[in-house]
Short mmCIF file of C-alpha atoms in Angstrom, two decimals:
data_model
loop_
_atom_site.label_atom_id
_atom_site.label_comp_id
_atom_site.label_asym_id
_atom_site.label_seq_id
_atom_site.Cartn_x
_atom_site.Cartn_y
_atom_site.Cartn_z
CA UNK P 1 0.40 -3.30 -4.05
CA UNK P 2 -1.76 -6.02 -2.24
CA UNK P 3 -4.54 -7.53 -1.87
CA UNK P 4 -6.23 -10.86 -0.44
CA UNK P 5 -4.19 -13.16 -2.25
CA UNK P 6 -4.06 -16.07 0.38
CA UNK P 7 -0.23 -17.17 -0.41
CA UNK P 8 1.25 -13.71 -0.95
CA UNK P 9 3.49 -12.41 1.86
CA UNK P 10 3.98 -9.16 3.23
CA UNK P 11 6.03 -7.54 5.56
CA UNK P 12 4.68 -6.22 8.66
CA UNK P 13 6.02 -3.36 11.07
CA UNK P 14 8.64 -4.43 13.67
CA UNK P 15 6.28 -1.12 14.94
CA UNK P 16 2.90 -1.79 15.91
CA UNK P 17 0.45 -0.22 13.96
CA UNK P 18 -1.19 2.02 17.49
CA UNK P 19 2.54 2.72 18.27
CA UNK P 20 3.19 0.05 21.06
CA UNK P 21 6.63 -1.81 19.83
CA UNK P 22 6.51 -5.26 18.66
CA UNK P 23 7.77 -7.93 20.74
CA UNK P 24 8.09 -11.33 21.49
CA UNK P 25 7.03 -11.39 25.09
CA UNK P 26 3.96 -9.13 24.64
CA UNK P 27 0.82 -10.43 26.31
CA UNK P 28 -2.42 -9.80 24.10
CA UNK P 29 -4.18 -8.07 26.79
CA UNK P 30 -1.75 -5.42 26.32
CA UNK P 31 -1.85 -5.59 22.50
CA UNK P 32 -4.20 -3.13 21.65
CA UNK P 33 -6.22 -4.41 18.67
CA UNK P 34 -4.12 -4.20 15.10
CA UNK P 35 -0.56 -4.69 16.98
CA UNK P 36 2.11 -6.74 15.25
CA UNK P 37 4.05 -9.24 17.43
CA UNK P 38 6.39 -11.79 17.16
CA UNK P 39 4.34 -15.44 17.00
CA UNK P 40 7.23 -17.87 18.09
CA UNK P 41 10.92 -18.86 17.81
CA UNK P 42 13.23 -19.04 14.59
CA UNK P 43 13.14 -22.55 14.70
CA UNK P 44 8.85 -22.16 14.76
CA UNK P 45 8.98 -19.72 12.12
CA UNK P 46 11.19 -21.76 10.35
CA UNK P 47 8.60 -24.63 10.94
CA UNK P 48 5.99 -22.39 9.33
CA UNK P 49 7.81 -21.62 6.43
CA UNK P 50 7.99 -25.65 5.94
CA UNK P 51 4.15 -26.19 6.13
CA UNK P 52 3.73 -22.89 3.83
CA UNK P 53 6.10 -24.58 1.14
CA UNK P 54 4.27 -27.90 1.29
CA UNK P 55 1.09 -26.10 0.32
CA UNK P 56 2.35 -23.76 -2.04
CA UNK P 57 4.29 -27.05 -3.84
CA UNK P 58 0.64 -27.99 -4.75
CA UNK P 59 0.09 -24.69 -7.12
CA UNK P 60 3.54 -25.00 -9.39
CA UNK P 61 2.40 -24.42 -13.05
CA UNK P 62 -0.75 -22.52 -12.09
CA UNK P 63 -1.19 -19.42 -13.43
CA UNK P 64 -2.69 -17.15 -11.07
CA UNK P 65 -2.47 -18.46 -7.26
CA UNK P 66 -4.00 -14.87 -6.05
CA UNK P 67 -7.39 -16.21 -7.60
CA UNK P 68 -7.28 -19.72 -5.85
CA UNK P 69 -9.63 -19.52 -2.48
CA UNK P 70 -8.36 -21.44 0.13
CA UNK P 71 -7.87 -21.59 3.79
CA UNK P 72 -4.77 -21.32 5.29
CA UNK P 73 -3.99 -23.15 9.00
CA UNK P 74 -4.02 -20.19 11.27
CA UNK P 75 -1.08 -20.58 12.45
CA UNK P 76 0.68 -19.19 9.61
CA UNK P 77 -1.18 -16.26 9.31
CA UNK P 78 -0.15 -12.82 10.80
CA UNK P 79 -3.38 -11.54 13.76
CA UNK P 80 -4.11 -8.52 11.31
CA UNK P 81 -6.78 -7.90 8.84
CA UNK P 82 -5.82 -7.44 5.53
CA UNK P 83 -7.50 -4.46 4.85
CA UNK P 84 -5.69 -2.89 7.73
CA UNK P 85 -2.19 -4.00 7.08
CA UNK P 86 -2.32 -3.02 3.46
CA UNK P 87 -1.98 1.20 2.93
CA UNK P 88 0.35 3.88 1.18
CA UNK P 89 0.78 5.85 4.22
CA UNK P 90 3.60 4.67 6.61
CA UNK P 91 4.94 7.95 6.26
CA UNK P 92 1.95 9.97 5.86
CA UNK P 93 3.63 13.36 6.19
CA UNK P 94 5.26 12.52 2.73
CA UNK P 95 1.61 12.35 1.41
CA UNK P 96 0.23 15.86 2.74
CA UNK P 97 3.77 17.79 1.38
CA UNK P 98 3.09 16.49 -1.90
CA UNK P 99 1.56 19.80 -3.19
CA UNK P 100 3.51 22.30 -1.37
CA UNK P 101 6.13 23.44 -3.43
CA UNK P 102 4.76 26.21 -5.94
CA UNK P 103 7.24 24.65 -9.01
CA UNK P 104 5.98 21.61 -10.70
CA UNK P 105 9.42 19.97 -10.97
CA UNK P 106 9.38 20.12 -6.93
CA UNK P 107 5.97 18.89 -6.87
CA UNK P 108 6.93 15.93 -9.09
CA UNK P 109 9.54 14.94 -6.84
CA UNK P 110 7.33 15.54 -3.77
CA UNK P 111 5.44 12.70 -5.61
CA UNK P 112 8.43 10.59 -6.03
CA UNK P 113 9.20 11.03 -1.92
CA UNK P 114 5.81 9.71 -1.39
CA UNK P 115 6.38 6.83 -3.57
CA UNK P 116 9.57 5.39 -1.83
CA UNK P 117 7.84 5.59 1.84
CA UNK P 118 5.22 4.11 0.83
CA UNK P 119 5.98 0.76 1.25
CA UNK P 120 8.01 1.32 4.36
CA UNK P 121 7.04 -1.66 6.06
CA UNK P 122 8.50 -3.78 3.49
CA UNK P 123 12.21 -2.29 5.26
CA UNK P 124 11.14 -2.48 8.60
CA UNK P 125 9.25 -5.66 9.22
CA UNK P 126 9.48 -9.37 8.18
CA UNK P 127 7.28 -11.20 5.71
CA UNK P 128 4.36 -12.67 7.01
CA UNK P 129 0.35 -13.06 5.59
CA UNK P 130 -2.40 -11.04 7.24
CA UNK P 131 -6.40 -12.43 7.12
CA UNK P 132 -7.99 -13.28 3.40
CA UNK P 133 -10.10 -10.15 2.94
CA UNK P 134 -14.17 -11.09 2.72
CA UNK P 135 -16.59 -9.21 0.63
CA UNK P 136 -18.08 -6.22 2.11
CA UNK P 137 -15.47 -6.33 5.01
CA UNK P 138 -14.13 -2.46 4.96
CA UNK P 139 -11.71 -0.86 7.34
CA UNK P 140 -11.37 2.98 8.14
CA UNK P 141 -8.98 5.26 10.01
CA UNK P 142 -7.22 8.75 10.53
CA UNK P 143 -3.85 10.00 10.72
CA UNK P 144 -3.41 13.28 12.18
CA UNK P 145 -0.18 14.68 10.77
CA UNK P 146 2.02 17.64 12.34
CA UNK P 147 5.17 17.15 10.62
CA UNK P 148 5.83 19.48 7.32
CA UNK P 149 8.82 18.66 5.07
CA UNK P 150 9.95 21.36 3.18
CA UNK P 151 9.67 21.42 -0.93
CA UNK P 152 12.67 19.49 -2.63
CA UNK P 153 14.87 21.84 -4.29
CA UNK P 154 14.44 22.51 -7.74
CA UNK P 155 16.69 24.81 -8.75
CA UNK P 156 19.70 23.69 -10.23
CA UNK P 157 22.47 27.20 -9.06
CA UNK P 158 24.51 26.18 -6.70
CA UNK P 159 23.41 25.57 -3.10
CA UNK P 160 26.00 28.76 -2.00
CA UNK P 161 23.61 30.95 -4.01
CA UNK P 162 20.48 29.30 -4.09
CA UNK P 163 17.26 31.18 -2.61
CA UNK P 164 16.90 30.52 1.23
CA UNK P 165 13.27 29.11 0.27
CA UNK P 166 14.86 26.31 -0.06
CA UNK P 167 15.30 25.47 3.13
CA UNK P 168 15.57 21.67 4.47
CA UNK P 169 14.09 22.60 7.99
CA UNK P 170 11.31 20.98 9.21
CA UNK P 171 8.45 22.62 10.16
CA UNK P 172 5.39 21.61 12.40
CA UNK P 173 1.27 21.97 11.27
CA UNK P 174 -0.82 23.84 13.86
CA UNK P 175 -2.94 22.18 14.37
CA UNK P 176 -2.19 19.52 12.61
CA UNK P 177 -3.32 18.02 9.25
CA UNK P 178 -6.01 15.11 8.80
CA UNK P 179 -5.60 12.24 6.55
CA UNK P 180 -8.43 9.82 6.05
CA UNK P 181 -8.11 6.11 4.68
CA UNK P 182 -11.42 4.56 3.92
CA UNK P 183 -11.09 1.17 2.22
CA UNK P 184 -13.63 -2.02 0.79
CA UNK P 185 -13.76 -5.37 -0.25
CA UNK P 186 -15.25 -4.86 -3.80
CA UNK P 187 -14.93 -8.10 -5.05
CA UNK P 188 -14.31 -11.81 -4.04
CA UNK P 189 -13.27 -13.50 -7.64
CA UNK P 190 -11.20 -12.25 -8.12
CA UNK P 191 -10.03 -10.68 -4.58
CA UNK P 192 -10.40 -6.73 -5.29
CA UNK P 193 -10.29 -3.62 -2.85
CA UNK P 194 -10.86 -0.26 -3.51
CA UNK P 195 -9.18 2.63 -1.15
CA UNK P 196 -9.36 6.44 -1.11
CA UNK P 197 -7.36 8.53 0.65
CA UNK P 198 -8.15 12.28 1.40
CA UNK P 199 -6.63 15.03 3.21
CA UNK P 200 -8.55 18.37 2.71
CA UNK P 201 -6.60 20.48 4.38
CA UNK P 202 -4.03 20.26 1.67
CA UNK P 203 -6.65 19.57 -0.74
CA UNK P 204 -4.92 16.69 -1.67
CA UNK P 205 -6.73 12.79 -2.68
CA UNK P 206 -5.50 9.81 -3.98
CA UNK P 207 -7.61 5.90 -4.81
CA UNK P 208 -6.78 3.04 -6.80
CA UNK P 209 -7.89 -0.53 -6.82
CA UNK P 210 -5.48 -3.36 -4.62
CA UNK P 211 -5.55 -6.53 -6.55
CA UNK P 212 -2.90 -8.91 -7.50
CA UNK P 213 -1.75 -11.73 -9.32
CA UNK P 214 0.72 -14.52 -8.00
CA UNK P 215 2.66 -17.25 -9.23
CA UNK P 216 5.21 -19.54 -7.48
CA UNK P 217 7.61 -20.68 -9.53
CA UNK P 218 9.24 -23.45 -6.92
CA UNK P 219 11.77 -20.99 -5.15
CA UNK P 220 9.80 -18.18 -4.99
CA UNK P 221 6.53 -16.34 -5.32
CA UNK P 222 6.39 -13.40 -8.28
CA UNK P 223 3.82 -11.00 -7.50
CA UNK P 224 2.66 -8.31 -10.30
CA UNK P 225 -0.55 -6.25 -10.49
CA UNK P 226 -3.86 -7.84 -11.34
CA UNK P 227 -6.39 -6.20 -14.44
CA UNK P 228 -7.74 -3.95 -11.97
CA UNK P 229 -4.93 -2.92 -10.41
CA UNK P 230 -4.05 0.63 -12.62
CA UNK P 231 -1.54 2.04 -9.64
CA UNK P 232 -2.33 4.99 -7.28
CA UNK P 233 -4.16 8.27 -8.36
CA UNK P 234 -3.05 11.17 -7.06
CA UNK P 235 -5.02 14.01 -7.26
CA UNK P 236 -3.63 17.88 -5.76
CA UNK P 237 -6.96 20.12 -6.41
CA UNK P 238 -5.18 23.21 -5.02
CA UNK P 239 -2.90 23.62 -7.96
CA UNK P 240 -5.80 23.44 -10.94
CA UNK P 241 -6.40 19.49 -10.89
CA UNK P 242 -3.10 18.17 -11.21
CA UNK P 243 -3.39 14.41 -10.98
CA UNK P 244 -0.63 12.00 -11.29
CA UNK P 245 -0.70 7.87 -12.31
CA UNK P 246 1.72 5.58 -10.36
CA UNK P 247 2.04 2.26 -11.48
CA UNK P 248 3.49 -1.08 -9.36
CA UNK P 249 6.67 -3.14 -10.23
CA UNK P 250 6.60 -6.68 -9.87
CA UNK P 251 8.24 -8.20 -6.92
CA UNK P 252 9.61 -11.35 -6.21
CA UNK P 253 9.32 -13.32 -2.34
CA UNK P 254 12.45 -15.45 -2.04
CA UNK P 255 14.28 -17.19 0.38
CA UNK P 256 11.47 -20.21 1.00
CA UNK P 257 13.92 -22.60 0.53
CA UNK P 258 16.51 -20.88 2.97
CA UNK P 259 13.70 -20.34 5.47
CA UNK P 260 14.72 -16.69 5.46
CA UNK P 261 12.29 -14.92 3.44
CA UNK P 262 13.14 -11.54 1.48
CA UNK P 263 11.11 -9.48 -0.86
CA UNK P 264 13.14 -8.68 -4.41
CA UNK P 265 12.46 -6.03 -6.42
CA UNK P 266 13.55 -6.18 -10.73
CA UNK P 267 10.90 -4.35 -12.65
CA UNK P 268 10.23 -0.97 -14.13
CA UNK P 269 7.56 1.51 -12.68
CA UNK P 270 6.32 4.93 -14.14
CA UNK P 271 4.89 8.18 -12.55
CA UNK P 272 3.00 10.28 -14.86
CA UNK P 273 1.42 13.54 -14.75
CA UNK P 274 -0.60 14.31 -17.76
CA UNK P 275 -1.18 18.22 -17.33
CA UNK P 276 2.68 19.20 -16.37
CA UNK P 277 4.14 16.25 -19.22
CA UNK P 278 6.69 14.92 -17.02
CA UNK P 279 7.03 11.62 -16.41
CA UNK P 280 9.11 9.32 -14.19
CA UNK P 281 10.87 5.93 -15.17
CA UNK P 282 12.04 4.04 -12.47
CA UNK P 283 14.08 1.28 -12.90
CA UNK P 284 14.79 -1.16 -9.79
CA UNK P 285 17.89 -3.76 -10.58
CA UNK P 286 18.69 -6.75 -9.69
CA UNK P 287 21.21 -8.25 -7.46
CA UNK P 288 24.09 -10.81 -8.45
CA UNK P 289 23.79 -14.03 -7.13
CA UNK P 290 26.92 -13.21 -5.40
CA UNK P 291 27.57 -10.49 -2.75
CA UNK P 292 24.68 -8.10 -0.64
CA UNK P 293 21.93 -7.21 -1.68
CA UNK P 294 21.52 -3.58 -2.92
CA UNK P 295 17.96 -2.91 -3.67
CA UNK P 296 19.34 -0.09 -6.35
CA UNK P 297 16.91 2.01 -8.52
CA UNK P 298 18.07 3.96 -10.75
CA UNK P 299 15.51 6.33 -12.74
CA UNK P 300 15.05 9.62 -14.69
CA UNK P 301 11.45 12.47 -14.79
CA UNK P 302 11.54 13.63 -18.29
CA UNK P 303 9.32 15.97 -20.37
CA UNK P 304 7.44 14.73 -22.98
CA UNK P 305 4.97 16.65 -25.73
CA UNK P 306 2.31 13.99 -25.39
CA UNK P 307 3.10 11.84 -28.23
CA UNK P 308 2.86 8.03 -27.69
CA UNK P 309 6.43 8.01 -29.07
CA UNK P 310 7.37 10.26 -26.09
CA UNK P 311 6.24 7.30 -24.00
CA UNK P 312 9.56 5.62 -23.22
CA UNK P 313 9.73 1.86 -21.59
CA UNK P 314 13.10 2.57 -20.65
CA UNK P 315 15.81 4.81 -19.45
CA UNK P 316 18.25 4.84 -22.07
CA UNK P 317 15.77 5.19 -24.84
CA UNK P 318 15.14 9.06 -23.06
CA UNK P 319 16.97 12.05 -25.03
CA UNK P 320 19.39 13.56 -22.55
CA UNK P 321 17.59 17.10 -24.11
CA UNK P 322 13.97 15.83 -22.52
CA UNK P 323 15.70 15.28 -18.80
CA UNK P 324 14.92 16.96 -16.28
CA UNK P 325 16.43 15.10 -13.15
CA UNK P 326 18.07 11.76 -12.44
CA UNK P 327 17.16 9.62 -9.67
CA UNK P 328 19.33 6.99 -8.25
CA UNK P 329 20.29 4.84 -5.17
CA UNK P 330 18.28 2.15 -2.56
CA UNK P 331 14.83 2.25 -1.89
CA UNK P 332 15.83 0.42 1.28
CA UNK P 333 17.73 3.44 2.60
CA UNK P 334 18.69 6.48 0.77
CA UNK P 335 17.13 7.77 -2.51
CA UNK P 336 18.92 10.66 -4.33
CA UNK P 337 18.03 13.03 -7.03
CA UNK P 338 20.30 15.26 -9.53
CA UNK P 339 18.72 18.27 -11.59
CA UNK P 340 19.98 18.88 -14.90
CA UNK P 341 22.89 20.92 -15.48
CA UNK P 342 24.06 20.20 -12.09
CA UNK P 343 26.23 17.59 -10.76
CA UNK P 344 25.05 18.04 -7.04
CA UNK P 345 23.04 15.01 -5.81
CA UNK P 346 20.04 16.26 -3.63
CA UNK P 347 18.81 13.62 -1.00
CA UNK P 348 15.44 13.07 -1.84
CA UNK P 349 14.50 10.49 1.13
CA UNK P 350 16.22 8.85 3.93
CA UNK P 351 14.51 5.61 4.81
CA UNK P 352 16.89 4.48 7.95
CA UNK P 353 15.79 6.60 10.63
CA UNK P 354 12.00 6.40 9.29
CA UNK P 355 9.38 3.52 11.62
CA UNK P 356 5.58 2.91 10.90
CA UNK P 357 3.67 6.11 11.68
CA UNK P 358 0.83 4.55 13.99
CA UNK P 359 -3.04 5.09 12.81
CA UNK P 360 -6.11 6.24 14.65
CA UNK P 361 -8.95 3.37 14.44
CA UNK P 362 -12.79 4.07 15.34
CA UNK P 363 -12.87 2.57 19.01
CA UNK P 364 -14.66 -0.42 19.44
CA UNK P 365 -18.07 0.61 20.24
CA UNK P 366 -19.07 2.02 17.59
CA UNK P 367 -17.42 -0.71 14.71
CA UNK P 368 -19.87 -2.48 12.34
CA UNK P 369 -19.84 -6.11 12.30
CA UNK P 370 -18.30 -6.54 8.73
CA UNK P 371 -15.56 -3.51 9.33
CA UNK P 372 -11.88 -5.39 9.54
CA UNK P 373 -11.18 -5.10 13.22
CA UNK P 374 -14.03 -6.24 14.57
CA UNK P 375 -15.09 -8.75 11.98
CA UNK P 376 -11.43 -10.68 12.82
CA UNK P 377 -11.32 -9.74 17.11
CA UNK P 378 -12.15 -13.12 18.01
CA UNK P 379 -9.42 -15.06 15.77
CA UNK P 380 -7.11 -12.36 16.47
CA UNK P 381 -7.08 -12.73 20.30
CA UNK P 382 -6.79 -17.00 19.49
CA UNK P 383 -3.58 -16.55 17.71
CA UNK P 384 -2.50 -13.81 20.13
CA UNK P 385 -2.83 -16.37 22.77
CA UNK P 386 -1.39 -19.42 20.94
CA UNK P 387 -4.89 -21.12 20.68
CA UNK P 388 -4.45 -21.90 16.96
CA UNK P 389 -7.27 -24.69 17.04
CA UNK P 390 -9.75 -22.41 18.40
CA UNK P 391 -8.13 -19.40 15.51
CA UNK P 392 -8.65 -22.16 12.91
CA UNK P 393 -12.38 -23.02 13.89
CA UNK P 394 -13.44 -19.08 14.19
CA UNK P 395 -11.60 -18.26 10.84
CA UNK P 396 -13.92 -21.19 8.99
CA UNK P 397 -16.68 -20.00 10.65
CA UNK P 398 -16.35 -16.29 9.26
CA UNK P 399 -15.19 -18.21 5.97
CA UNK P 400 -18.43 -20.32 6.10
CA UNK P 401 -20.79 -17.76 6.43
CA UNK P 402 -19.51 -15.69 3.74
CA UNK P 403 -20.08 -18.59 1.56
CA UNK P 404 -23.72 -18.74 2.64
CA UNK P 405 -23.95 -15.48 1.74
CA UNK P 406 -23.05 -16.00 -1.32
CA UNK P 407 -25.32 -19.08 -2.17
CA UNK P 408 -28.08 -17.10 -1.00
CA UNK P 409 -27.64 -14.53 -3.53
CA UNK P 410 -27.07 -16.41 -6.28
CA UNK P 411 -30.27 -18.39 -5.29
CA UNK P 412 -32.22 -15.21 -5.32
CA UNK P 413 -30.66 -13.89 -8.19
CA UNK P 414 -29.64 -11.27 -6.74
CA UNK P 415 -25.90 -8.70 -7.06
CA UNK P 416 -23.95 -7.73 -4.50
CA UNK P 417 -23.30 -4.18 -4.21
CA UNK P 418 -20.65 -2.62 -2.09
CA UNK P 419 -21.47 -0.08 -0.02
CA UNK P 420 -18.73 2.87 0.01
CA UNK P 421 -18.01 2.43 -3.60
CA UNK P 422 -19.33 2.29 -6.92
CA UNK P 423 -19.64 -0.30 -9.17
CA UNK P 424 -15.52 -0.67 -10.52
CA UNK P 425 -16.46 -1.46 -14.23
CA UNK P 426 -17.83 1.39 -14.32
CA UNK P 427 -14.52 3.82 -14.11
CA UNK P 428 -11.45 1.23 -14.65
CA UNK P 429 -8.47 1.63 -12.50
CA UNK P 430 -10.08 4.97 -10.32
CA UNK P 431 -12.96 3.74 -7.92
CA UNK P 432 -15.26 6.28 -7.36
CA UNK P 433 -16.73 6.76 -4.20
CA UNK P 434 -20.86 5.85 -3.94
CA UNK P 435 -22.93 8.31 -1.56
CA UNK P 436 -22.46 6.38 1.14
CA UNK P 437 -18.66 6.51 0.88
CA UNK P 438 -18.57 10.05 0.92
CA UNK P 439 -20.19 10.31 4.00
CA UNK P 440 -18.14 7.76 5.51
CA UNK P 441 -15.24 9.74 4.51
CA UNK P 442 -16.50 13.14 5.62
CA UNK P 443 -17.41 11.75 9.17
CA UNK P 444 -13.83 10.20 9.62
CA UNK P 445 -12.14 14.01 9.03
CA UNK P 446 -14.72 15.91 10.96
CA UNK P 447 -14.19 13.02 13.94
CA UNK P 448 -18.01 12.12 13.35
CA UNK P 449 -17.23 7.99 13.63
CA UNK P 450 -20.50 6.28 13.73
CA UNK P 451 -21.84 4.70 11.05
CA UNK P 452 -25.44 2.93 10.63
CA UNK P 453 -25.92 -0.50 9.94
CA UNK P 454 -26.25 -1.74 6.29
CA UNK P 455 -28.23 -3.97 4.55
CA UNK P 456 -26.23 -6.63 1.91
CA UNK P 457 -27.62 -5.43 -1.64
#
C-alpha cells in the first residue's frame, strides 16, 4: 500500500532491484539504474532520522500529512523513484501459481500466499523514502518467471493417504512465464497511482489504485488507505472470471524517537471472492510493550451465502460451521494454514529464505522523458555520489516545472488526462486501462518496448 506521500517510509531491498546486492561501498558507476545502497553510517542515518523528526514535528494535529506537498532535503530521500519501488511482486512466482490448483479452497489460499510476499521488502530492507511521484510520471517493467509452486493442499485426510497430486515439489516453466507491471501517476491532490499487472500465460490480472493517508502522532507515523485506495483486484480468467478483493491494514512507522525505525502492523484485512463465497479475515496483533516483537496474524477463510450479515468484522464473530481453514503465525517468517477437521498445520509460506526477485526495465534508449527512471537519472546519480546540493537543486527543478505545468493548464482551462489509464471516477477502486495502456501493456509481454512520445492533454 503506497503511494507519494512525501513523509511516509518504506522499506527498501537489502537486494537491489536488477539483482546486484546492496552495499555500502558500491560505487554508482556500478549501480545499475534502480539499485538500493546503503547512503552513510549509523551515526548519519541516525542524523537523518533527526532532521526527518524536526520536519515531521511541524504536522502534529494535521489530519492527512500524505496530502501536504512539500520538498524534502535530498539527502533523506532513498535514489529510487517511487513508482518503481512501490509493487506487489517481490515474489512474483506466488502471483502466476495463483490459479493453478483446480479446487477453489486451494486457489483461495494460493491468493493468501500471494498476499504475505507481497510486501517482502518490508522483511528484508530498512525504512527509507523513495522520490515524490509527479503527474504523468509512469514506470513499466517485466518479470520473467520460471519457478512453479505447487497447489496448497486442500484436502483435509491425512498426509499418509492423501493423493500424490499434492505434491510440494517445485517445478520449473519452459519457457518461462511473463509478468508485466505497467503503472501511472493519475493524480497530484491528492497523490494517486494506478497499476495493472498481467500475466497471460496464466491468464491471470490484477490493478488497484496506490494512495494513502498519513498521520504522525509524535512517536510515530500511522499509515491507512486513502478514498481511492479499494485494495488489489485479482482477476484469474482461466477458471470462469473468478476475481478476488484484497484490502490493506493500517500500519504504524515507529522507532523515530529511538532512531531505529520499524514498521508495526495492528489492523484487520479481508480477502474476498464473490463467485466462490469465501472470504478471508486476517487479523495482525499487536506486540506488548515488553519482550520481541512477533508480527503474529492470526486469521480464518470462511463461507458465506452472500448476506451482509455473513460479512463478519471479526474472527470470533465466524460460526465454527462456516470455516473452512485457519490461518495463523508471522508474516515476517512463517505463515501456516489448518483445514477443517484436521489438526495438521500446512505451511503456507516461508518468508526467511525468500530476497527481492530483481525486475527487467526498458533500457535506456528507448525511455520517455516523464517514465520514472529516466525522469529521476540525474538526481539519482547526485545522491549516489554524495552531491546532495546538486540532488537538491535537480529535484526542485523537476518539482518546478511540474508546477508550471500545472499553472499553464489551469490558465488555459484545460484537464489533465493520463495517458495509460482512464479517468478513476469513472470505475472506483479498479482503474481501467485507456487504449493507450493496453498497448503499452501488450508491447511489454511481446518484448515490443518502444513507446511514442505523448502530448500532455
Amino acid at each position: 500500500m503506497a503511494d507519494a506521500a512525501p513523509v511516509v517510509l518504506a522499506a527498501p531491498p537489502t537486494e537491489s532491484t536488477n539483482g546486484a546486492a546492496a552495499s555500502g561501498n558500491q560505487d554508482y558507476q556500478n549501480s545499475p539504474p534502480g539499485s538500493i545502497v546503503s547512503q552513510g553510517t549509523e551515526a548519519e542515518n541516525q542524523g537523518k532520522l533527526k532532521t526527518l523528526l524536526g520536519i515531521l514535528r511541524r504536522f502534529i494535529g494535521v489530519a492527512d500529512i500524505a496530502s501536504v506537498r512539500f520538498s524534502l532535503p535530498s539527502q533523506l530521500l532513498e535514489p529510487i523513484p517511487n513508482l518503481e519501488y512501490w509493487n506487489y511482486l517481490d515474489r512474483p512466482e506466488t502471483f502466476t501459481s495463483i490459479g493453478d490448483s483446480d479446487d477453489e479452497l486451494g486457489r483461495f489460499l494460493g491468493v493468501l500466499r500471494f498476499w504475505f510476499t507481497k510486501d517482502l521488502k518490508f522483511i528484508k530492507g530498512r525504512p527509507c523514502k523513495p522520490y515524490n511521484s509527479t503527474l504523468g510520471e509512469f514506470f513499466r517493467c517485466t518479470w520473467d518467471v520460471t519457478e512453479a509452486l505447487p497447489a496448497p493442499p486442500h484436502d483435509s485426510r491425512p498426509a499418509s493417504i492423501r493423493s500424490s497430486t499434492n505434491s510440494s515439489t517445485k517445478s520449473v516453466h519452459s519457457p518461462p512465464i511473463r509478468v508485466s507491471f505497467l503503472t501511472e501517476q493519475t493524480s497530484h491532490h491528492p497523490p494517486v497511482s494506478a497499476f495493472y499487472i498481467d500475466c497471460p500465460a496464466k491468464g491471470i490480472s490484477a490493478n488497484g489504485y496506490d494512495q494513502i493517508s498519513a498521520k504522525f502522532t509524535g512517536t510515530s507515523i500511522r499509515v491507512t488507505p486513502g478514498v481511492h485506495n479499494l485494495g488489489i483486484f485479482i482477476s484469474l480468467h482461466n477458471r470462469d472470471g473468478e476475481s478476488y478483493r484484497l484490502t490493506h491494514p493500517a500500519a504504524h512507522l515507529g522507532g523515530l524517537l529511538r532512531g531505529a525505525l520499524a514498521i508495526y502492523v495492528e489492523d484487520i484485512c479481508f480477502v474476498t471472492c464473490e463467485k466462490t463465497k469465501m472470504r478471508c479475515i486476517l487479523q495482525y496483533l499487536g506486540d506488548g510493550w515488553l519482550g520481541r516483537a512477533k508480527h503474529r496474524v492470526e486469521g480464518v477463510i470462511y463461507r458465506y451465502e452472500g448476506t451482509e450479515e455473513d460479512h463478519y468484522e471479526r474472527i470470533k464473530d465466524v460460526p465454527s460451521k462456516k470455516i473452512l481453514a485457519k490461518i495463523d503465525g508471522s508474516w515476517m517468517t512463517q505463515i501456516y494454514y489448518t483445514l477443517t477437521g484436521s489438526s495438521e498445520k500446512h505451511l503456507l509460506i516461508d518468508l526467511d529464505p525468500l530476497q527481492i526477485v530483481p525486475k527487467t526495465c526498458p533500457p535506456p534508449e528507448v525511455q520517455l522523458p516523464n517514465e520514472s527512471r529516466r525522469m529521476w537519472e540525474a538526481v539519482t546519480k547526485a545522491i549516489h555520489e554524495k552531491d546532495y546540493g546538486k540532488a537538491t537543486t535537480l529535484k526542485q527543478e523537476i518539482e518546478e516545472r511540474q508546477r508550471q505545468k500545472a499553472a499553464a493548464r489551469q490558465e488555459n482551462g484545460e484537464e489533465w488526462v493520463p495517458r495509460f489509464f482512464k479517468d478513476m471516477h469513472q470505475r472506483v477502486g479498479r482503474p481501467e486501462l485507456s487504449d493507450e495502456g493496453k498497448k503499452a501493456l501488450e508491447g511489454l509481454n511481446k518484448g515490443d518496448l518502444k513507446l511514442q512520445e505523448w502530448a500532455e492533454r
